[in-house]
Coordinates of C-alpha atoms in Angstrom, one line a residue:
M550 CA 22.5 120.1 141.4
S551 CA 19.5 118.9 140.6
I552 CA 17.1 117.1 143.3
Q553 CA 17.9 113.8 141.9
N554 CA 21.3 114.2 142.6
H555 CA 20.7 115.4 145.8
L556 CA 18.9 112.5 146.9
E557 CA 21.0 109.8 145.1
T558 CA 23.9 110.8 147.0
A559 CA 21.9 110.9 150.2
V560 CA 20.1 107.4 149.6
K561 CA 23.6 105.8 148.6
K562 CA 24.7 107.4 151.8
A563 CA 22.0 106.0 153.6
F564 CA 22.2 102.2 152.4
V565 CA 25.8 102.5 153.8
E566 CA 25.1 103.7 157.2
I567 CA 21.8 101.7 157.8
F568 CA 22.3 98.3 155.6
E569 CA 26.4 98.5 154.9
T570 CA 25.8 97.7 151.5
E571 CA 26.6 99.9 148.4
I572 CA 23.9 100.6 145.7
P573 CA 24.9 101.6 141.7
T574 CA 21.7 103.7 141.3
V575 CA 18.6 105.4 142.5
E576 CA 15.4 105.1 140.4
F577 CA 13.1 107.9 140.8
Q578 CA 9.7 108.8 139.1
A579 CA 7.0 111.4 139.3
T580 CA 4.8 111.0 142.3
R581 CA 1.5 110.1 141.6
K582 CA -1.1 112.9 141.8
E583 CA -3.3 110.9 144.7
F584 CA -0.4 111.0 147.0
D585 CA 1.5 113.5 148.9
G586 CA 4.8 114.0 147.6
D587 CA 7.0 115.7 145.0
I588 CA 9.2 112.9 144.0
T589 CA 9.5 109.3 144.5
I590 CA 11.8 106.6 145.3
V591 CA 11.1 103.3 143.9
V592 CA 12.0 100.7 146.8
F593 CA 11.3 97.6 145.1
A594 CA 14.6 98.2 142.7
F595 CA 16.6 97.9 146.1
L596 CA 15.4 94.4 146.8
R597 CA 18.4 93.0 144.7
F598 CA 21.1 94.4 147.1
V599 CA 19.1 94.1 150.5
K600 CA 16.6 91.9 151.7
G601 CA 13.5 92.6 153.5
N602 CA 10.1 94.2 153.5
P603 CA 9.7 97.1 151.3
V604 CA 7.6 99.1 153.3
Q605 CA 10.1 98.9 156.2
I606 CA 13.2 99.6 153.8
G607 CA 11.4 102.5 152.4
T608 CA 10.6 103.7 156.0
Q609 CA 13.7 103.6 157.4
I610 CA 15.6 105.4 154.1
G611 CA 12.7 108.0 154.5
E612 CA 13.3 108.6 158.1
Y613 CA 17.3 108.8 157.2
L614 CA 16.7 111.3 154.6
K615 CA 14.1 113.9 156.7
T616 CA 16.8 113.8 159.5
N617 CA 19.8 114.2 157.4
I618 CA 18.9 116.5 154.6
D619 CA 17.0 120.1 154.6
L620 CA 16.0 119.5 151.2
V621 CA 13.3 116.7 152.6
T622 CA 10.7 118.0 155.0
D623 CA 8.4 114.7 154.8
F624 CA 7.7 111.4 153.4
N625 CA 5.2 108.8 152.8
V626 CA 5.6 105.2 151.9
V627 CA 3.1 103.3 149.8
K628 CA 3.8 99.5 149.1
G629 CA 7.4 99.5 147.5
F630 CA 7.1 103.4 146.8
L631 CA 8.9 106.2 148.9
N632 CA 7.2 109.5 148.2
I633 CA 9.6 112.3 149.5
S634 CA 8.2 115.9 150.1
I635 CA 10.7 118.9 149.2
N636 CA 11.3 122.0 151.1
P637 CA 9.2 124.5 148.8
S638 CA 12.5 126.8 148.9
Y639 CA 14.4 124.3 146.9
F640 CA 11.8 124.9 143.9
V641 CA 12.3 128.7 143.9
D642 CA 16.3 128.0 144.0
S643 CA 15.5 125.4 141.3
F644 CA 13.5 128.1 139.1
Y645 CA 16.0 130.6 139.5
E646 CA 18.7 128.0 138.0
I647 CA 16.3 127.4 135.1
Y648 CA 15.7 131.2 134.5
A649 CA 19.3 131.8 134.3
T650 CA 20.2 128.9 132.1
E651 CA 19.9 129.7 128.0
N652 CA 18.9 127.5 125.6
Y653 CA 17.4 125.3 128.8
G654 CA 16.8 121.6 128.3
T655 CA 19.1 121.6 125.2
L656 CA 23.0 120.3 125.1
T657 CA 25.7 121.3 122.5
P658 CA 27.6 118.1 121.2
A659 CA 31.4 117.8 122.2
P660 CA 33.6 118.4 119.4
T661 CA 35.2 114.7 119.6
D662 CA 31.9 113.2 119.6
K663 CA 30.8 110.9 116.6
A664 CA 27.7 112.0 114.7
V665 CA 24.2 110.4 114.3
M666 CA 22.8 110.2 110.7
V667 CA 18.8 110.4 110.4
E668 CA 17.4 109.5 106.7
Y669 CA 13.9 110.3 105.9
S670 CA 11.5 111.3 103.1
S671 CA 13.2 109.3 100.3
P672 CA 10.4 109.8 97.6
N673 CA 10.3 108.5 94.1
T674 CA 10.8 111.0 91.3
N675 CA 7.5 109.9 89.2
K676 CA 5.1 111.4 91.6
P677 CA 4.3 114.1 94.1
L678 CA 4.9 113.8 97.9
H679 CA 1.5 112.4 99.6
L680 CA 0.2 112.2 103.1
G681 CA 2.7 109.2 104.1
H682 CA 5.6 111.5 103.0
V683 CA 3.8 114.2 105.4
R684 CA 4.3 111.7 108.5
N685 CA 7.3 110.5 107.5
N686 CA 9.3 114.0 106.8
L687 CA 7.5 115.4 110.0
L688 CA 8.9 112.2 112.0
G689 CA 12.4 112.3 110.6
F690 CA 12.8 115.8 110.9
S691 CA 11.7 116.3 114.6
V692 CA 13.7 113.4 115.8
A693 CA 16.9 114.8 114.1
E694 CA 16.4 117.9 116.0
I695 CA 15.7 116.5 119.2
I696 CA 18.8 114.2 118.9
A697 CA 20.7 117.3 118.2
A698 CA 19.0 119.0 121.4
S699 CA 20.4 116.2 123.4
G700 CA 23.8 117.0 122.8
K701 CA 24.7 115.0 119.5
K702 CA 25.9 116.3 115.9
V703 CA 23.3 115.2 113.5
Y704 CA 23.3 114.8 109.8
K705 CA 19.7 114.8 107.8
T706 CA 19.6 112.8 104.7
Q707 CA 17.4 111.1 102.1
I708 CA 17.6 108.7 99.5
I709 CA 16.1 109.8 96.0
N710 CA 14.5 106.9 93.9
D711 CA 15.4 108.4 90.8
R712 CA 16.0 105.3 88.6
G713 CA 14.1 102.3 87.7
I714 CA 11.0 101.1 85.1
H715 CA 8.7 103.2 87.6
I716 CA 10.7 106.7 86.4
C717 CA 10.7 105.5 82.6
K718 CA 7.0 104.7 82.7
S719 CA 6.2 108.5 83.5
M720 CA 9.2 109.7 80.9
L721 CA 7.9 107.3 77.9
A722 CA 4.1 108.8 78.7
W723 CA 5.5 112.4 78.6
Q724 CA 7.0 111.5 75.1
K725 CA 4.2 109.9 73.6
F726 CA 1.3 112.4 75.3
G727 CA 3.2 115.2 76.4
N728 CA 3.0 117.9 73.4
G729 CA 5.7 119.7 75.2
E730 CA 4.3 120.3 78.6
T731 CA 6.6 121.7 80.8
P732 CA 6.1 123.2 84.3
E733 CA 6.8 126.5 82.8
N734 CA 3.8 126.6 80.2
T735 CA 1.4 124.9 81.9
G736 CA 1.9 126.5 85.6
L737 CA 2.0 123.0 87.1
K738 CA 4.5 122.4 90.0
G739 CA 7.3 120.1 88.1
D740 CA 6.4 116.8 90.5
K741 CA 2.6 117.1 89.8
L742 CA 3.3 117.3 86.0
V743 CA 5.2 114.3 86.1
G744 CA 3.0 112.6 88.3
N745 CA -0.1 113.1 85.8
Y746 CA 2.3 111.1 83.2
Y747 CA 2.8 108.1 85.4
V748 CA -1.0 108.3 86.0
A749 CA -1.4 108.5 82.2
F750 CA 0.9 105.8 81.6
D751 CA -1.2 103.4 83.8
K752 CA -4.3 104.3 82.3
A753 CA -2.8 103.6 78.7
Y754 CA -1.3 100.4 79.8
K755 CA -4.7 99.1 81.3
E756 CA -6.3 99.9 78.1
E757 CA -3.3 98.2 76.2
I758 CA -4.1 95.0 78.6
N759 CA -8.0 94.9 78.2
A760 CA -7.2 95.1 74.4
L761 CA -4.9 91.9 74.4
I762 CA -7.3 90.1 76.7
A763 CA -10.2 90.8 73.9
Q764 CA -7.6 89.1 71.5
G765 CA -7.7 86.1 73.4
K766 CA -4.3 86.4 75.6
T767 CA -4.5 85.8 79.3
E768 CA -4.4 88.5 81.7
E769 CA -0.9 87.5 82.8
E770 CA 0.1 87.1 79.0
A771 CA -1.6 90.6 78.5
K772 CA 0.7 92.4 81.3
K773 CA 3.8 91.2 79.9
Q774 CA 2.9 91.7 76.3
A775 CA 1.5 95.1 76.4
P776 CA 3.7 97.5 73.9
L777 CA 3.8 100.5 76.5
L778 CA 5.4 98.1 79.2
L779 CA 7.9 96.7 76.4
E780 CA 8.7 100.2 75.6
A781 CA 9.3 101.2 78.9
Q782 CA 11.5 98.0 79.7
D783 CA 13.5 99.0 76.5
M784 CA 14.0 102.5 77.9
L785 CA 15.4 101.3 80.9
R786 CA 18.0 99.4 79.4
K787 CA 18.8 102.2 77.1
W788 CA 19.2 104.3 80.5
E789 CA 21.3 101.8 81.8
A790 CA 23.5 101.7 78.8
G791 CA 24.0 105.5 78.8
D792 CA 21.8 106.4 75.7
T793 CA 22.4 110.0 75.3
E794 CA 18.6 111.2 74.5
V795 CA 17.2 109.2 77.3
V796 CA 19.6 110.0 80.0
N797 CA 18.7 113.8 78.8
L798 CA 15.0 113.5 79.1
W799 CA 15.7 111.3 82.5
K800 CA 17.8 114.7 84.1
T801 CA 15.1 117.0 82.4
M802 CA 11.9 115.5 84.3
N803 CA 13.9 114.6 87.4
Q804 CA 15.0 118.2 88.1
W805 CA 11.1 119.0 87.2
V806 CA 10.3 117.1 90.2
Y807 CA 13.4 118.2 92.6
D808 CA 11.8 121.8 91.9
G809 CA 8.5 120.5 92.8
F810 CA 9.6 118.9 96.1
A811 CA 11.9 122.0 97.4
V812 CA 8.7 123.9 97.3
S813 CA 6.5 121.2 99.3
Y814 CA 9.8 120.8 101.8
K815 CA 10.0 124.2 102.3
N816 CA 6.3 124.4 103.2
L817 CA 6.8 121.2 105.5
G818 CA 9.6 123.2 107.3
V819 CA 12.4 120.4 106.5
T820 CA 15.8 120.5 105.4
F821 CA 18.4 117.7 104.5
D822 CA 22.1 118.1 104.5
K823 CA 23.0 115.7 102.2
N824 CA 20.7 114.1 99.3
Y825 CA 21.6 110.4 97.9
Y826 CA 20.5 109.1 94.8
E827 CA 19.7 105.7 93.8
S828 CA 20.8 106.2 90.2
E829 CA 24.4 106.7 92.0
T830 CA 24.3 104.1 94.6
Y831 CA 22.2 101.1 92.8
L832 CA 25.6 99.6 92.2
L833 CA 26.9 99.7 95.9
G834 CA 26.8 96.4 97.5
K835 CA 28.5 94.2 95.8
D836 CA 32.0 94.8 96.9
C837 CA 30.6 93.7 100.3
V838 CA 28.9 90.7 99.0
Q839 CA 32.1 89.3 97.8
D840 CA 33.3 90.0 100.9
G841 CA 30.7 88.1 102.8
L842 CA 31.3 85.0 100.2
D843 CA 34.9 85.2 101.3
S844 CA 34.1 85.0 104.6
G845 CA 31.5 82.5 104.8
V846 CA 28.5 84.5 105.5
F847 CA 26.6 84.4 102.2
Y848 CA 26.6 81.4 100.2
K849 CA 26.2 80.9 96.6
K850 CA 23.3 78.3 95.0
E851 CA 23.8 76.6 91.9
D852 CA 22.2 79.1 89.3
G853 CA 25.0 81.6 90.9
S854 CA 22.9 83.6 93.1
V855 CA 24.0 84.9 96.6
W856 CA 22.4 84.3 99.8
I857 CA 22.4 84.4 103.5
D858 CA 20.6 81.9 105.8
L859 CA 19.2 83.6 108.8
T860 CA 16.8 80.9 110.3
D861 CA 18.9 80.1 113.3
E862 CA 17.9 83.8 114.2
G863 CA 14.3 83.5 113.2
L864 CA 14.0 84.9 110.1
D865 CA 14.6 83.1 106.9
E866 CA 17.0 82.7 103.7
K867 CA 17.8 86.3 102.0
L868 CA 18.6 87.0 98.6
V869 CA 21.8 89.2 98.2
L870 CA 22.4 89.0 94.6
R871 CA 20.6 87.5 91.6
G872 CA 22.1 84.9 89.4
D873 CA 22.7 87.3 86.6
G874 CA 24.9 89.6 89.0
T875 CA 22.4 92.2 89.7
S876 CA 21.4 94.0 92.8
V877 CA 18.4 93.4 94.9
Y878 CA 17.1 96.3 97.2
I879 CA 19.1 94.9 100.4
T880 CA 22.3 94.7 98.2
Q881 CA 22.0 98.7 97.5
D882 CA 21.3 99.3 101.5
L883 CA 24.0 97.4 102.7
G884 CA 26.3 99.3 100.1
T885 CA 24.7 102.8 100.9
A886 CA 25.0 102.1 104.6
I887 CA 28.8 101.3 104.5
Q888 CA 29.1 104.0 102.3
R889 CA 27.7 106.5 104.8
F890 CA 29.7 105.4 107.3
Q891 CA 32.7 106.0 105.3
E892 CA 32.1 109.2 104.3
F893 CA 30.8 110.6 107.4
D894 CA 32.1 110.8 110.9
I895 CA 29.0 108.9 112.3
N896 CA 28.5 105.9 114.8
A897 CA 24.7 105.7 114.6
L898 CA 21.9 105.5 111.6
T899 CA 18.4 105.9 112.1
Y900 CA 16.1 105.1 108.8
T901 CA 12.6 106.6 109.2
V902 CA 10.4 104.0 107.1
G903 CA 7.0 102.9 107.3
N904 CA 6.3 99.8 109.3
E905 CA 5.5 97.5 106.2
Q906 CA 9.4 97.6 106.2
D907 CA 10.0 96.1 109.9
Y908 CA 11.6 92.8 108.3
H909 CA 13.6 94.6 105.9
F910 CA 15.5 96.4 108.3
K911 CA 16.1 93.5 110.9
V912 CA 17.5 91.7 108.2
L913 CA 19.9 94.7 107.2
F914 CA 21.0 95.5 110.5
L915 CA 21.8 91.7 111.2
I916 CA 23.6 91.3 108.1
L917 CA 25.7 94.1 108.6
K918 CA 26.4 92.8 112.1
K919 CA 27.2 89.7 110.8
L920 CA 29.6 91.4 108.3
G921 CA 31.4 92.6 111.5
F922 CA 30.6 96.2 111.5
S923 CA 30.5 97.5 114.8
W924 CA 28.2 100.3 114.3
A925 CA 25.5 97.9 113.2
D926 CA 24.5 97.9 116.7
N927 CA 23.9 101.7 116.5
M928 CA 21.4 101.4 113.9
Y929 CA 17.6 102.1 114.3
H930 CA 14.5 101.7 112.2
L931 CA 12.1 104.4 113.0
S932 CA 9.1 102.2 112.0
Y933 CA 5.8 104.2 111.9
G934 CA 1.9 103.5 111.3
M935 CA -0.1 104.8 108.4
V936 CA -2.1 107.9 108.6
D937 CA -5.7 107.8 107.6
L938 CA -8.4 110.4 107.0
P939 CA -12.1 110.0 107.8
S940 CA -13.6 108.9 105.0
G941 CA -15.1 111.6 102.6
K942 CA -12.5 113.9 103.6
M943 CA -10.0 115.5 101.3
K944 CA -10.4 113.5 98.2
S945 CA -7.3 113.4 96.3
R946 CA -7.4 113.5 92.1
E947 CA -7.2 110.0 91.8
G948 CA -9.4 109.2 94.8
T949 CA -6.6 107.1 96.4
V950 CA -3.6 109.0 97.6
V951 CA -3.8 112.1 99.3
D952 CA -1.6 114.9 98.0
A953 CA 0.7 116.5 100.6
D954 CA 0.4 120.0 99.1
D955 CA -3.5 119.4 98.9
L956 CA -3.3 118.5 102.3
M957 CA -1.1 121.7 103.5
D958 CA -3.4 124.0 101.4
E959 CA -6.6 122.4 103.6
M960 CA -4.8 123.1 106.9
V961 CA -4.0 126.5 106.0
N962 CA -7.6 127.2 104.5
T963 CA -9.0 125.6 107.5
A964 CA -7.2 127.7 110.0
R965 CA -7.9 130.8 107.9
E966 CA -11.7 130.0 108.3
I967 CA -11.4 129.6 111.6
S968 CA -9.8 132.1 113.0
Q969 CA -11.7 134.6 111.0
E970 CA -15.0 133.0 112.5
L971 CA -13.2 133.9 116.0
G972 CA -12.8 137.5 114.9
K973 CA -9.7 138.5 116.9
L974 CA -7.3 139.7 114.1
E975 CA -8.2 143.4 114.4
G976 CA -5.3 145.5 113.1
Y977 CA -3.8 143.1 111.1
S978 CA -2.4 143.4 107.7
D979 CA -3.6 140.6 105.1
D980 CA 0.2 139.7 104.7
K981 CA 0.4 139.4 108.7
K982 CA -2.8 137.2 108.7
E983 CA -1.7 135.0 106.0
E984 CA 1.0 134.5 107.9
L985 CA -0.8 133.5 110.8
Y986 CA -3.1 131.2 108.7
K987 CA 0.1 129.3 107.8
T988 CA 1.7 129.1 111.0
I989 CA -1.7 128.0 112.7
G990 CA -2.4 125.4 110.1
M991 CA 0.8 123.9 109.7
G992 CA 1.3 123.8 113.4
A993 CA -2.0 122.0 113.7
L994 CA -0.9 119.5 111.2
K995 CA 2.7 118.9 112.7
Y996 CA 1.0 118.9 116.3
Y997 CA -1.4 116.1 115.5
I998 CA 0.7 113.9 113.6
L999 CA 3.6 114.3 116.3
K1000 CA 1.9 114.0 119.2
V1001 CA 1.1 110.0 118.5
D1002 CA 3.5 107.4 119.2
P1003 CA 5.2 106.6 115.9
K1004 CA 4.2 103.3 115.9
K1005 CA 0.5 104.0 116.4
R1006 CA -1.8 104.5 113.0
I1007 CA -3.3 107.9 113.0
L1008 CA -6.8 108.8 111.9
F1009 CA -6.2 112.4 110.8
D1010 CA -9.3 114.9 111.1
P1011 CA -7.8 118.1 109.8
K1012 CA -11.0 120.3 111.5
E1013 CA -10.2 118.5 114.8
S1014 CA -6.8 119.3 114.7
I1015 CA -7.3 123.4 114.6
D1016 CA -9.3 123.0 117.6
F1017 CA -8.0 126.1 120.2
N1018 CA -8.9 123.8 123.1
G1019 CA -7.6 120.5 124.2
N1020 CA -4.4 118.8 122.9
T1021 CA -3.8 120.6 119.8
G1022 CA -1.1 122.8 118.1
P1023 CA -3.3 125.9 118.4
F1024 CA -4.0 125.6 122.1
I1025 CA -0.3 125.5 122.7
Q1026 CA 0.3 128.5 120.3
Y1027 CA -2.3 130.7 121.8
T1028 CA -0.9 130.2 125.0
Y1029 CA 2.5 131.2 123.8
A1030 CA 1.0 134.2 122.1
R1031 CA -0.7 135.2 125.6
I1032 CA 2.8 134.9 127.5
Q1033 CA 3.9 137.2 124.9
S1034 CA 1.2 139.9 125.3
I1035 CA 2.0 139.9 129.0
L1036 CA 5.6 140.5 128.6
R1037 CA 4.7 143.2 126.1
K1038 CA 2.6 144.8 128.9
A1039 CA 5.5 144.3 131.8
D1040 CA 6.7 147.8 132.5
F1041 CA 9.0 147.2 135.4
D1042 CA 12.5 145.2 135.4
Y1043 CA 11.7 141.3 135.8
T1044 CA 15.4 140.1 135.7
Q1045 CA 16.0 139.9 139.6
K1046 CA 16.0 136.9 141.8
Q1047 CA 13.3 137.5 144.2
N1048 CA 12.6 135.9 148.0
I1049 CA 9.1 134.5 147.9
E1050 CA 6.8 132.1 149.2
I1051 CA 5.9 129.7 146.2
S1052 CA 2.0 128.7 145.7
D1053 CA 1.0 125.5 145.0
K1054 CA 0.2 126.5 141.5
E1055 CA 3.3 128.2 140.6
L1056 CA 4.9 125.2 142.3
A1057 CA 3.1 122.7 140.0
V1058 CA 4.5 124.9 136.9
V1059 CA 8.3 124.8 138.3
K1060 CA 8.2 121.2 138.9
T1061 CA 7.0 120.9 134.9
L1062 CA 9.6 122.9 133.9
Q1063 CA 12.6 120.7 135.7
L1064 CA 11.1 117.9 133.7
Y1065 CA 12.3 119.6 130.2
P1066 CA 15.8 118.2 129.9
E1067 CA 15.3 114.9 130.8
T1068 CA 12.2 114.7 128.7
V1069 CA 14.6 115.8 125.8
Q1070 CA 17.1 113.0 126.7
L1071 CA 14.3 110.6 126.8
A1072 CA 12.5 111.6 123.7
A1073 CA 16.0 111.4 122.0
K1074 CA 16.7 107.9 123.3
N1075 CA 13.2 106.9 122.2
H1076 CA 13.3 108.5 118.9
S1077 CA 9.8 109.5 119.8
P1078 CA 8.8 113.3 119.2
A1079 CA 5.2 112.3 121.1
L1080 CA 7.3 112.5 124.3
I1081 CA 8.0 116.5 123.7
A1082 CA 4.6 117.1 122.4
N1083 CA 2.8 115.8 125.2
Y1084 CA 5.4 117.4 128.0
T1085 CA 4.5 120.4 125.9
Y1086 CA 0.7 120.3 126.5
D1087 CA 1.5 119.2 130.2
L1088 CA 3.6 122.4 130.6
V1089 CA 0.7 124.5 128.9
K1090 CA -2.0 122.9 131.0
E1091 CA -0.4 123.6 134.4
Y1092 CA 0.6 127.0 133.1
N1093 CA -2.9 127.9 132.3
S1094 CA -4.3 126.5 135.7
F1095 CA -1.8 129.1 137.3
Y1096 CA -2.8 131.8 135.1
Q1097 CA -6.6 131.1 135.8
S1098 CA -6.4 131.2 139.5
S1099 CA -3.3 133.9 139.7
Y1100 CA -3.0 137.7 139.3
I1101 CA 0.3 138.5 137.3
L1102 CA 0.7 142.2 136.2
G1103 CA -2.1 142.7 138.7
C1104 CA -0.4 141.5 141.4
E1105 CA 0.0 143.9 144.6
D1106 CA 2.8 142.2 146.0
E1107 CA 5.9 143.4 143.9
S1108 CA 8.2 140.2 144.5
V1109 CA 5.4 138.0 143.8
K1110 CA 4.6 140.3 140.5
V1111 CA 8.2 140.0 139.3
F1112 CA 8.2 136.2 140.2
R1113 CA 5.2 135.2 138.0
T1114 CA 6.2 137.4 135.2
Q1115 CA 9.6 135.7 135.2
L1116 CA 7.7 132.1 135.5
S1117 CA 5.7 133.2 132.2
Y1118 CA 8.9 134.3 130.6
K1119 CA 10.5 131.0 131.2
V1120 CA 7.2 129.3 130.2
G1121 CA 7.3 130.8 126.8
T1122 CA 11.1 130.3 126.3
T1123 CA 10.4 126.7 126.8
I1124 CA 7.2 126.1 124.6
K1125 CA 9.1 128.0 121.6
S1126 CA 12.2 125.5 122.4
A1127 CA 9.9 122.2 122.1
F1128 CA 7.9 123.5 119.5
N1129 CA 11.2 123.9 117.5
L1130 CA 11.9 120.5 118.3
L1131 CA 8.9 119.8 116.3
G1132 CA 9.4 122.0 113.4
I1133 CA 6.3 124.1 114.8
E1134 CA 6.7 127.7 114.7
V1135 CA 5.0 130.0 117.3
P1136 CA 3.2 133.5 116.7
E1137 CA 3.9 136.7 118.7
R1138 CA 0.3 137.5 118.6
M1139 CA -2.8 135.6 117.9

């Protein structure tokens, strides 16, 4: 039984005996470093159930606990907070419970539980992934892993925007300027090749606009009348009509992009259980619009367009179907959401999409609720801020968007440079070195992005992220590698329970280890990998403080040596577990 469970049972009993009243729960928090104690009970929370001075109430409960349970050795009250000191022997017993627990901190889903779906990435097939996609993918994948670790079955998905005028633009440019170029005959990744033609279309289109303006057209007229745009629009109409030549070109070029994305996803370390394609979902949602009209949730205007009035909820009127019967984005999103809940045994859906879409998702969730879908309450928008780079760093080809592959290459190169400067890789083969550079570089990138609360904007500095000191991925990876070095040198059996007096430094590590399961649950509830990242840093800080002040393998007391080795082992497995949830690998040597 955990320390909280022990204390909660005792505090509830104390309330019945002292105040003749029952309380439903007890609120705990970590004791602030400036006060004595191991765990704190929030007395203010009890004032709903018993009137009185919080210091006096806290003192009465503290005295009851100290008198009635061996677990508690002392207490102090600061305003409305009861700080409890716990018998150190409890922490030794608690550690051995942790030590014996396989997959400590994570739970497996019950067979009867419904699953959660997490959507992320959702790129367009007219260009490569960029820096924004990197944050999106890392967040979505990590949140899915964290929710799975909290004890739920999870499906990872993306919807690929593979149709529309922007796709036709790159297709048309390739037809006009491509000279039969393919990924095979150019050596370019397919997504890069197609992206180049999207840029080529834009360049040629602007030249046509300027020529039309020179002939006396207004800018607005020139944009609409440029021959290239008219051709692209005609191509889209042909695609929608199923024109064989256009559809075949669309399939070919999209496949080039998918092959390119697959390489980027592999390097990022993210996976998907199911891909949705907008070409297959763009007609969805019309049935639910008709249902909404029939039930009075939607209304029709004179031009035949269908709307919903959300002004009573502080939003506005929203178009859900155009007058000509064609969909808008919200129509597709309604249909896709309904399809997912029909296809999969899920009761919750998380969308990983940038914060510029906050309003869209408020509207989407509210409409689904009004249409009577009970699961709409379990839909969540994992909204995140932009990622910026310091000015002058990593200019992309067009000077505006940072290519995801270029960023990953830069991270690995930076890791290579710093590792070579440190010169600690004697005896490594070239292949092992390259593997390590990738582990460090990608670990630095992922940790730097995931340690920040998703809602905050990030200024990402590649050099700063690969510092081997401070709150960085490489610092934590280095601590893990150091622990593995200790374990390789431990030429004795360290599996048996020891009877020792725990030191303050060891106690701090054990107390931090105890927080891991609740951190996983909290991170899942808040959709926040930052909680896992910063927990891992706290654990590593406590461990390094212990490591620097204590002999481990050199300790003369055999029992203490074994215990410290066991403590190191469990810190190592917890670092690895936490970093797995962030999609970060840990090296056995560094």
